[in-house]
Coordinates of C-alpha atoms in Angstrom, one line a residue:
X1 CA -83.3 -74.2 -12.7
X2 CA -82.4 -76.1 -15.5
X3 CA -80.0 -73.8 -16.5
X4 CA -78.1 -74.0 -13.1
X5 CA -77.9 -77.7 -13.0
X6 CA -76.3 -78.4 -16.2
X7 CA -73.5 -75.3 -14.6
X8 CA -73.3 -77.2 -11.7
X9 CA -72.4 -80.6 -13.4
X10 CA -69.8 -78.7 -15.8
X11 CA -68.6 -77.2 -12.5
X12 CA -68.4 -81.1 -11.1
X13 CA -66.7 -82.6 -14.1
X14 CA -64.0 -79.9 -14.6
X15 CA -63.2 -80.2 -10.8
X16 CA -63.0 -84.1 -11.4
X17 CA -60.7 -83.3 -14.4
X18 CA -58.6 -81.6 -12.7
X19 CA -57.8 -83.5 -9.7
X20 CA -57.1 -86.3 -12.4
X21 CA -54.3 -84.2 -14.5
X22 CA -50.6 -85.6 -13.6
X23 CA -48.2 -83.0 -11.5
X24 CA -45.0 -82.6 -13.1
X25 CA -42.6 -84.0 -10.6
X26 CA -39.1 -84.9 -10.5
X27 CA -39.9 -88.2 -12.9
X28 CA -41.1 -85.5 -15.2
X29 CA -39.3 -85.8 -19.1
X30 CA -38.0 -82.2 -19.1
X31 CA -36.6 -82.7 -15.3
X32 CA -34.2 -85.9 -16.4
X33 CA -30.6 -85.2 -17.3
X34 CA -29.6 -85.5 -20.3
X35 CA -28.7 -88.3 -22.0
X36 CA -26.5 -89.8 -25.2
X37 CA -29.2 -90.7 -28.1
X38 CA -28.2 -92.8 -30.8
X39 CA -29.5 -91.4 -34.4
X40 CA -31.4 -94.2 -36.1
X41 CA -29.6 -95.8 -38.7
X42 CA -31.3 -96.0 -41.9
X43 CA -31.2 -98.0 -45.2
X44 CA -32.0 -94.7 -47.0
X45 CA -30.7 -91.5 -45.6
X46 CA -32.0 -90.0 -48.9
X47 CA -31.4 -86.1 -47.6
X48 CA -30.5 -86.7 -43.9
X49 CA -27.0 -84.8 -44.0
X50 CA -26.4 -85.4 -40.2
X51 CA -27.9 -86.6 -37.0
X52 CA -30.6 -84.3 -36.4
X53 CA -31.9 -85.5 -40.4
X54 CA -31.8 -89.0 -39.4
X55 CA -34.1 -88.3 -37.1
X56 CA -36.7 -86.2 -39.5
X57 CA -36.2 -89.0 -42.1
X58 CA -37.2 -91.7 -39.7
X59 CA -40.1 -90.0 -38.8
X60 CA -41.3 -89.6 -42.4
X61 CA -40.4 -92.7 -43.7
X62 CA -43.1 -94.0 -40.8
X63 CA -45.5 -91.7 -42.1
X64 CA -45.3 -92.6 -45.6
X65 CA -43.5 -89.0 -46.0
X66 CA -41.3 -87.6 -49.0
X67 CA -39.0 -84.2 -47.9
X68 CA -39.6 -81.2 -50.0
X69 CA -37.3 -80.5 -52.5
X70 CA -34.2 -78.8 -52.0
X71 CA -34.8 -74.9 -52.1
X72 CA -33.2 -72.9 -54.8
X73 CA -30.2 -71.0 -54.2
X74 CA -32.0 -67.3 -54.1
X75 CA -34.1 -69.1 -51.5
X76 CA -31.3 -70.8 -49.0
X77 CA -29.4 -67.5 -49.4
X78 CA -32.4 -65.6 -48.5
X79 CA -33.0 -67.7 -45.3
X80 CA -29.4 -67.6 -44.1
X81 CA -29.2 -63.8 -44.0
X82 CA -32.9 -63.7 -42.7
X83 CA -32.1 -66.1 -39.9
X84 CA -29.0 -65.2 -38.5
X85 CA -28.6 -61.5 -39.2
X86 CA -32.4 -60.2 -39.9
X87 CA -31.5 -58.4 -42.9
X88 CA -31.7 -59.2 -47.1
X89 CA -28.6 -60.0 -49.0
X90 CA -27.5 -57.7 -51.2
X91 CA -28.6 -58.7 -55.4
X92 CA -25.1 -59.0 -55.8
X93 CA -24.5 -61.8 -52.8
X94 CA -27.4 -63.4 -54.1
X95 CA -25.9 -63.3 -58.0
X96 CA -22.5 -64.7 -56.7
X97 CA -24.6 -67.7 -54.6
X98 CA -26.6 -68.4 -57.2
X99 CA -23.6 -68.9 -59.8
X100 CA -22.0 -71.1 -57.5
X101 CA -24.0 -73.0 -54.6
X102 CA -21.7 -75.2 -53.4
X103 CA -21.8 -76.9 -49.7
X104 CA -18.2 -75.0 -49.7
X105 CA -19.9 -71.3 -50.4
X106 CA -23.0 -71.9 -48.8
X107 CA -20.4 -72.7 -44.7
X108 CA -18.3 -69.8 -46.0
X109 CA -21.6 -67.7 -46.4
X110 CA -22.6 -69.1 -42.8
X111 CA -19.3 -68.7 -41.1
X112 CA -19.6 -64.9 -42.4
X113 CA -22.5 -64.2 -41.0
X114 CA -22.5 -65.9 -37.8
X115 CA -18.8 -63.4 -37.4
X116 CA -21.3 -60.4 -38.2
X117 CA -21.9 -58.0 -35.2
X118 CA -25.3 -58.1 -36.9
X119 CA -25.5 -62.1 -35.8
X120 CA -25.5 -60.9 -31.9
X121 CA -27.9 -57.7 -32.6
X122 CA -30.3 -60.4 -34.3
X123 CA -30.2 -62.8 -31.8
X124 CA -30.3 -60.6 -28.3
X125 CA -33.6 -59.6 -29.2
X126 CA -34.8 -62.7 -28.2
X127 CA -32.9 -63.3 -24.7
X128 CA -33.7 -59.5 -24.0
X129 CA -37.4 -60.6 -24.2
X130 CA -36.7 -63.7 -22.3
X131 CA -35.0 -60.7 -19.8
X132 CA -38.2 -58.7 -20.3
X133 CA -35.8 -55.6 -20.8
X134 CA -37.3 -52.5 -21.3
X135 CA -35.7 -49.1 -20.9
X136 CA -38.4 -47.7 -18.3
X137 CA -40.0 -48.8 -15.6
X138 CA -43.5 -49.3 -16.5
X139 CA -46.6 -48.8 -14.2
X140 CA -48.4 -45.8 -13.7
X141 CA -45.2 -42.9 -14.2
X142 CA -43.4 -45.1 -16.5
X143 CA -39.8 -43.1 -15.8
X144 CA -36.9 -43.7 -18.2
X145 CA -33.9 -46.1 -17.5
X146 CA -30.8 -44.3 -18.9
X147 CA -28.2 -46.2 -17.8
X148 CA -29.8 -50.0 -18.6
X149 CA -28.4 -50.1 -22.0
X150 CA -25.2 -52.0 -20.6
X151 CA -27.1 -55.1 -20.3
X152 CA -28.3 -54.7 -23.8
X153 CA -24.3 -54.1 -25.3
X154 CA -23.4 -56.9 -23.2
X155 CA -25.7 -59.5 -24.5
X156 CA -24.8 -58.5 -28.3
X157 CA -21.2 -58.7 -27.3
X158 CA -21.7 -62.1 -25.7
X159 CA -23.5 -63.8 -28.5
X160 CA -20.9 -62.3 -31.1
X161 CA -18.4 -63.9 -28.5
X162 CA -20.0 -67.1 -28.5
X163 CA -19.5 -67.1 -24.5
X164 CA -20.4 -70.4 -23.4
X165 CA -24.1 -70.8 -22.2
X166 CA -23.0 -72.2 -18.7
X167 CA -20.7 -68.3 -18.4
X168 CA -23.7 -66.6 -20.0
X169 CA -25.7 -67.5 -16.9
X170 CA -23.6 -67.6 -14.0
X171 CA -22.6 -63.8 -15.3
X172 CA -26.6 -62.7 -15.1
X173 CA -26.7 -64.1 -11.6
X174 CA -23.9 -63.3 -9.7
X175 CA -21.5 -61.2 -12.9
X176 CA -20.8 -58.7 -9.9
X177 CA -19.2 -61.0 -8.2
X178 CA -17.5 -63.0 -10.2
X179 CA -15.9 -60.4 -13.1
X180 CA -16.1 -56.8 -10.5
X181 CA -16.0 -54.1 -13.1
X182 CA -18.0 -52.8 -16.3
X183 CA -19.0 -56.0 -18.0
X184 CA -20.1 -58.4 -14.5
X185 CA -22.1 -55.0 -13.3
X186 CA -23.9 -54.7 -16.9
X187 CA -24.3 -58.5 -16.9
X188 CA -26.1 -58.6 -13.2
X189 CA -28.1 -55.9 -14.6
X190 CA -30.5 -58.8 -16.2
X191 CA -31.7 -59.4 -12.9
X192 CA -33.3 -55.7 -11.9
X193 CA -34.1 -55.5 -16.1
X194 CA -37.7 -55.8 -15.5
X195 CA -40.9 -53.8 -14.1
X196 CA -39.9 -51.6 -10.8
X197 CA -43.0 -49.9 -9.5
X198 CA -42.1 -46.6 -8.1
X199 CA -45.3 -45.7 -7.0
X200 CA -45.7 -47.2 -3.6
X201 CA -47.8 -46.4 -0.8
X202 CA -46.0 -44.6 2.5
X203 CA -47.5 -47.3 4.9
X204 CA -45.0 -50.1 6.0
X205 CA -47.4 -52.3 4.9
X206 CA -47.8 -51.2 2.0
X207 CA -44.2 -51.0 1.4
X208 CA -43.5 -54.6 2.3
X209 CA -46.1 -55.9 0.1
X210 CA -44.2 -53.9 -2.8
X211 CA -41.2 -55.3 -1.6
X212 CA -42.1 -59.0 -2.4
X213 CA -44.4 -58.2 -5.2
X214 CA -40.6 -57.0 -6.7
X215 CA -38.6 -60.0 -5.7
X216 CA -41.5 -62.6 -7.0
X217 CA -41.0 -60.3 -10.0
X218 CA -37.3 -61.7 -10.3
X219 CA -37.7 -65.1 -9.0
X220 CA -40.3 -65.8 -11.8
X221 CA -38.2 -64.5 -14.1
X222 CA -35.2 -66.8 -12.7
X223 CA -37.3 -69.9 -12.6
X224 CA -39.3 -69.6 -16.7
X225 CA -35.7 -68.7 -17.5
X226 CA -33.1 -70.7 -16.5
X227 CA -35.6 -73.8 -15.2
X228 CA -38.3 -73.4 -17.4
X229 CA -40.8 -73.8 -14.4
X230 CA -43.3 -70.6 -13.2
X231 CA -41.9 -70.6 -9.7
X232 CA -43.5 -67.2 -8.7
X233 CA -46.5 -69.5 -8.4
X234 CA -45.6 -70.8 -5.6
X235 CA -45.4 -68.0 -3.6
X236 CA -49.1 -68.4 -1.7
X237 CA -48.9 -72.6 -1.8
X238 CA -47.4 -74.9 -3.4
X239 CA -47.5 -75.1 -7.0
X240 CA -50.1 -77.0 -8.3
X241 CA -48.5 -78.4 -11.2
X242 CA -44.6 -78.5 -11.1
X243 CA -42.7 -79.3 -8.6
X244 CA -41.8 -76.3 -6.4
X245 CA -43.0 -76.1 -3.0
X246 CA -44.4 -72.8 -1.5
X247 CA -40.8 -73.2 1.3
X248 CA -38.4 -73.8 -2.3
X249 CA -39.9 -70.7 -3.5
X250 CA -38.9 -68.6 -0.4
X251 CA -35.4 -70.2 -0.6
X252 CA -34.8 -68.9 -3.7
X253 CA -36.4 -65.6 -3.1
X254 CA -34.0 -65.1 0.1
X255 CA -31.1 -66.1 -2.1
X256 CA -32.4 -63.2 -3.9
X257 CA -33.3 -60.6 -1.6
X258 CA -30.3 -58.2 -1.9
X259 CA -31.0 -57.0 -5.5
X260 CA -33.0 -53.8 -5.3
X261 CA -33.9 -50.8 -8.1
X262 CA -31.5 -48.6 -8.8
X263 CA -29.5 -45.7 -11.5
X264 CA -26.1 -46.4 -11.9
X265 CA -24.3 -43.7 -14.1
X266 CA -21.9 -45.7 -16.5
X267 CA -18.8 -43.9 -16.0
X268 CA -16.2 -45.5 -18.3
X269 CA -13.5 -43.4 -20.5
X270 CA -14.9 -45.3 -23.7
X271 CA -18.4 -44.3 -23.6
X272 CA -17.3 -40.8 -22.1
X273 CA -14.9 -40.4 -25.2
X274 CA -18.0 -41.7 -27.4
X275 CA -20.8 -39.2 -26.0
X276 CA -17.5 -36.2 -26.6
X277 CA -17.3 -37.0 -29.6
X278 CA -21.3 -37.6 -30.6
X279 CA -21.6 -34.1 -28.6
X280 CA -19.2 -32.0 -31.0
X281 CA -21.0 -33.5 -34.1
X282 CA -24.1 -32.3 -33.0
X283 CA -23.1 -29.2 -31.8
X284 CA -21.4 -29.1 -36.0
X285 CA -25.1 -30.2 -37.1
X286 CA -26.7 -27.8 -35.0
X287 CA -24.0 -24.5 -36.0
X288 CA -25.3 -25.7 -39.6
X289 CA -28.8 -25.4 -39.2
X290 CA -28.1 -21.9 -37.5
X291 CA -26.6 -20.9 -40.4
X292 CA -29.5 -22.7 -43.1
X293 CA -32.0 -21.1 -40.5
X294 CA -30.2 -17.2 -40.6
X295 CA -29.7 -17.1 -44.2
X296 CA -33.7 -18.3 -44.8
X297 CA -35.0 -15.5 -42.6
X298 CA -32.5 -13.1 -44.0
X299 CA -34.0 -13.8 -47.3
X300 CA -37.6 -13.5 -45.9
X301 CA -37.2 -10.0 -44.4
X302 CA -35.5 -9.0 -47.8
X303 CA -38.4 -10.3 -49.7
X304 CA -41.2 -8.3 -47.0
X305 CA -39.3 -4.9 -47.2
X306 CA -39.0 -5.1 -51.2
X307 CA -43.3 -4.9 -50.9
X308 CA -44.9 -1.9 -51.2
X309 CA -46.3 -0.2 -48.1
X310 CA -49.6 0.5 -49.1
X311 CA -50.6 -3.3 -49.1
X312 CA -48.9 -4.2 -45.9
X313 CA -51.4 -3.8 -43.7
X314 CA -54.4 -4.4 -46.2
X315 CA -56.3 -7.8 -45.1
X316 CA -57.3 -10.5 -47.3
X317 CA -59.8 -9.9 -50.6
X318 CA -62.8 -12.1 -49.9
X319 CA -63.3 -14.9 -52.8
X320 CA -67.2 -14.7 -52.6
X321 CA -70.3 -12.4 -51.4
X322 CA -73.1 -13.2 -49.7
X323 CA -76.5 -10.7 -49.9
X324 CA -79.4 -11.1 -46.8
X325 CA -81.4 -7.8 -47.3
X326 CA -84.1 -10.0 -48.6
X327 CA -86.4 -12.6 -46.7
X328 CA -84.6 -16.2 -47.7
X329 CA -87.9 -18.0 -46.3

């Protein structure tokens, strides 16, 4: 009994806890447009370069903080080609930093790599997350999506472009729409780039259910990524926490309700020249390793006839003998 009463009173108290936690609402920080901030101005700047310093300084100097010391060349060289491209510098880039680390070579290092087509392969990675690509569908048969890898190209592309953020969105919305044609279908793509459950029951009911299991499958994804709010939680009630209502959430998931599953073969003279000329390179490779494989089992059957007959069909000699014609007990 006693055991039950101290459940009940955590039951009691949680409950009261959370009837007393604030509901983000349209007062909420992150709902508020932006506005202009003023960096403080300090006596000291010490190492505060720019704006975004003055703020870090300001907060240490309050804290009775010192900044670390500056890194050494190997290291800021290190964490440029780490952070923008996701790969090492060669020991030679890192010898030519190291003998001159000016602020001059270290913007001409950054300019270099931020115009790598590594920079946008690097980077995607994270907004294909965001996308949850994958190139199958997931669930129980998990098929293969051959023709998703558009979207993919077409992120890298954008990011090496530097396309605007505002174009970058609009294109994963409605890119059919408003650029018809290979890059606003790949773009679009970001909205069908998730699960897709193929296995779906033949009643109608069943069916329907599937149906808006797959579009609060893209709403979420629409609202965490471009609002930073879970609206696919307010698709039984209203949200209990930020502000979308249960009738907001089917707004946005009528707005939505013409995207469906699908294959689309990618039919465009680049890629079909591309996959020609990939095909006759491995149809090269694979003449070669006809040839390696001939000439090795020419050489075997050589090697077998040159034995003599009488030990061709004799069996293995045994390595050891056993005797039981006695009683072991």
């Amino acid at each position: 009994m006693k055991l039950v009463t101290v459940l009940c009173l955590i039951l009691t108290l949680t409950l009261n806890l959370i009837g007393k936690e604030k509901k983000a609402g349209p007062e909420w920080w992150s709902l508020q447009p932006i506005k202009q901030i003023t960096p403080p101005k300090l006596e000291d700047r010490g190492l505060a370069l720019n704006s975004i310093d003055a703020f870090v300084q300001e907060k240490l100097i309050e804290n009775n903080l010192t900044p670390s010391k500056p890194a050494s060349p190997r290291t800021q060289i290190r964490r440029l080609y780490f952070d923008l491209i996701g790969l090492p510098p060669t020991p030679e880039k890192i010898a030519e930093f190291e003998k001159n680390p000016s602020d001059i070579a270290y913007k001409e290092i950054v300019d270099a790599l931020l115009k790598s087509k590594h920079y946008g392969e690097r980077w995607s990675r994270h907004w294909l997350d965001i996308a949850r690509f994958g190139e199958s569908d997931g669930f129980e048969r998990n098929n293969p999506r051959n023709n998703l890898w558009p979207f993919r190209d077409w992120v890298i592309k954008a990011l090496n472009d530097d396309m605007p953020y505002d174009e970058f969105v609009r294109m994963q919305i409605a890119g059919d729409i408003l650029k018809p044609g290979k890059d606003g279908t790949a773009a679009v793509a970001f909205l069908a780039a998730g699960l897709h459950n193929t296995v779906v029951g033949g009643s109608e009911f069943m069916k329907k259910t599937a149906r808006q299991d797959e579009l609060e499958e893209i709403a979420g994804t629409v609202g965490q990524t471009f609002f930073g709010l879970t609206v696919n939680c307010a698709r039984c009630h209203d949200h209990k926490y930020d502000p979308i209502s249960q009738k907001e959430y089917y707004q946005i998931t009528s707005a939505l309700k013409g995207v469906f599953h699908g294959e689309r073969d990618v039919q465009d003279s680049e890629f079909v020249e591309k996959i020609s000329a990939l095909q006759k390179e491995i149809n090269a490779l694979q003449e070669r390793l006809s040839a390696i494989d001939s000439a090795a089992r020419g050489k075997a059957i050589k090697k077998r006839k040159r034995k003599p007959k009488s030990t061709q069909n004799e069996g293995p000699s045994p390595i050891s003998r056993w005797e039981f014609d006695q009683n072991l007990n």
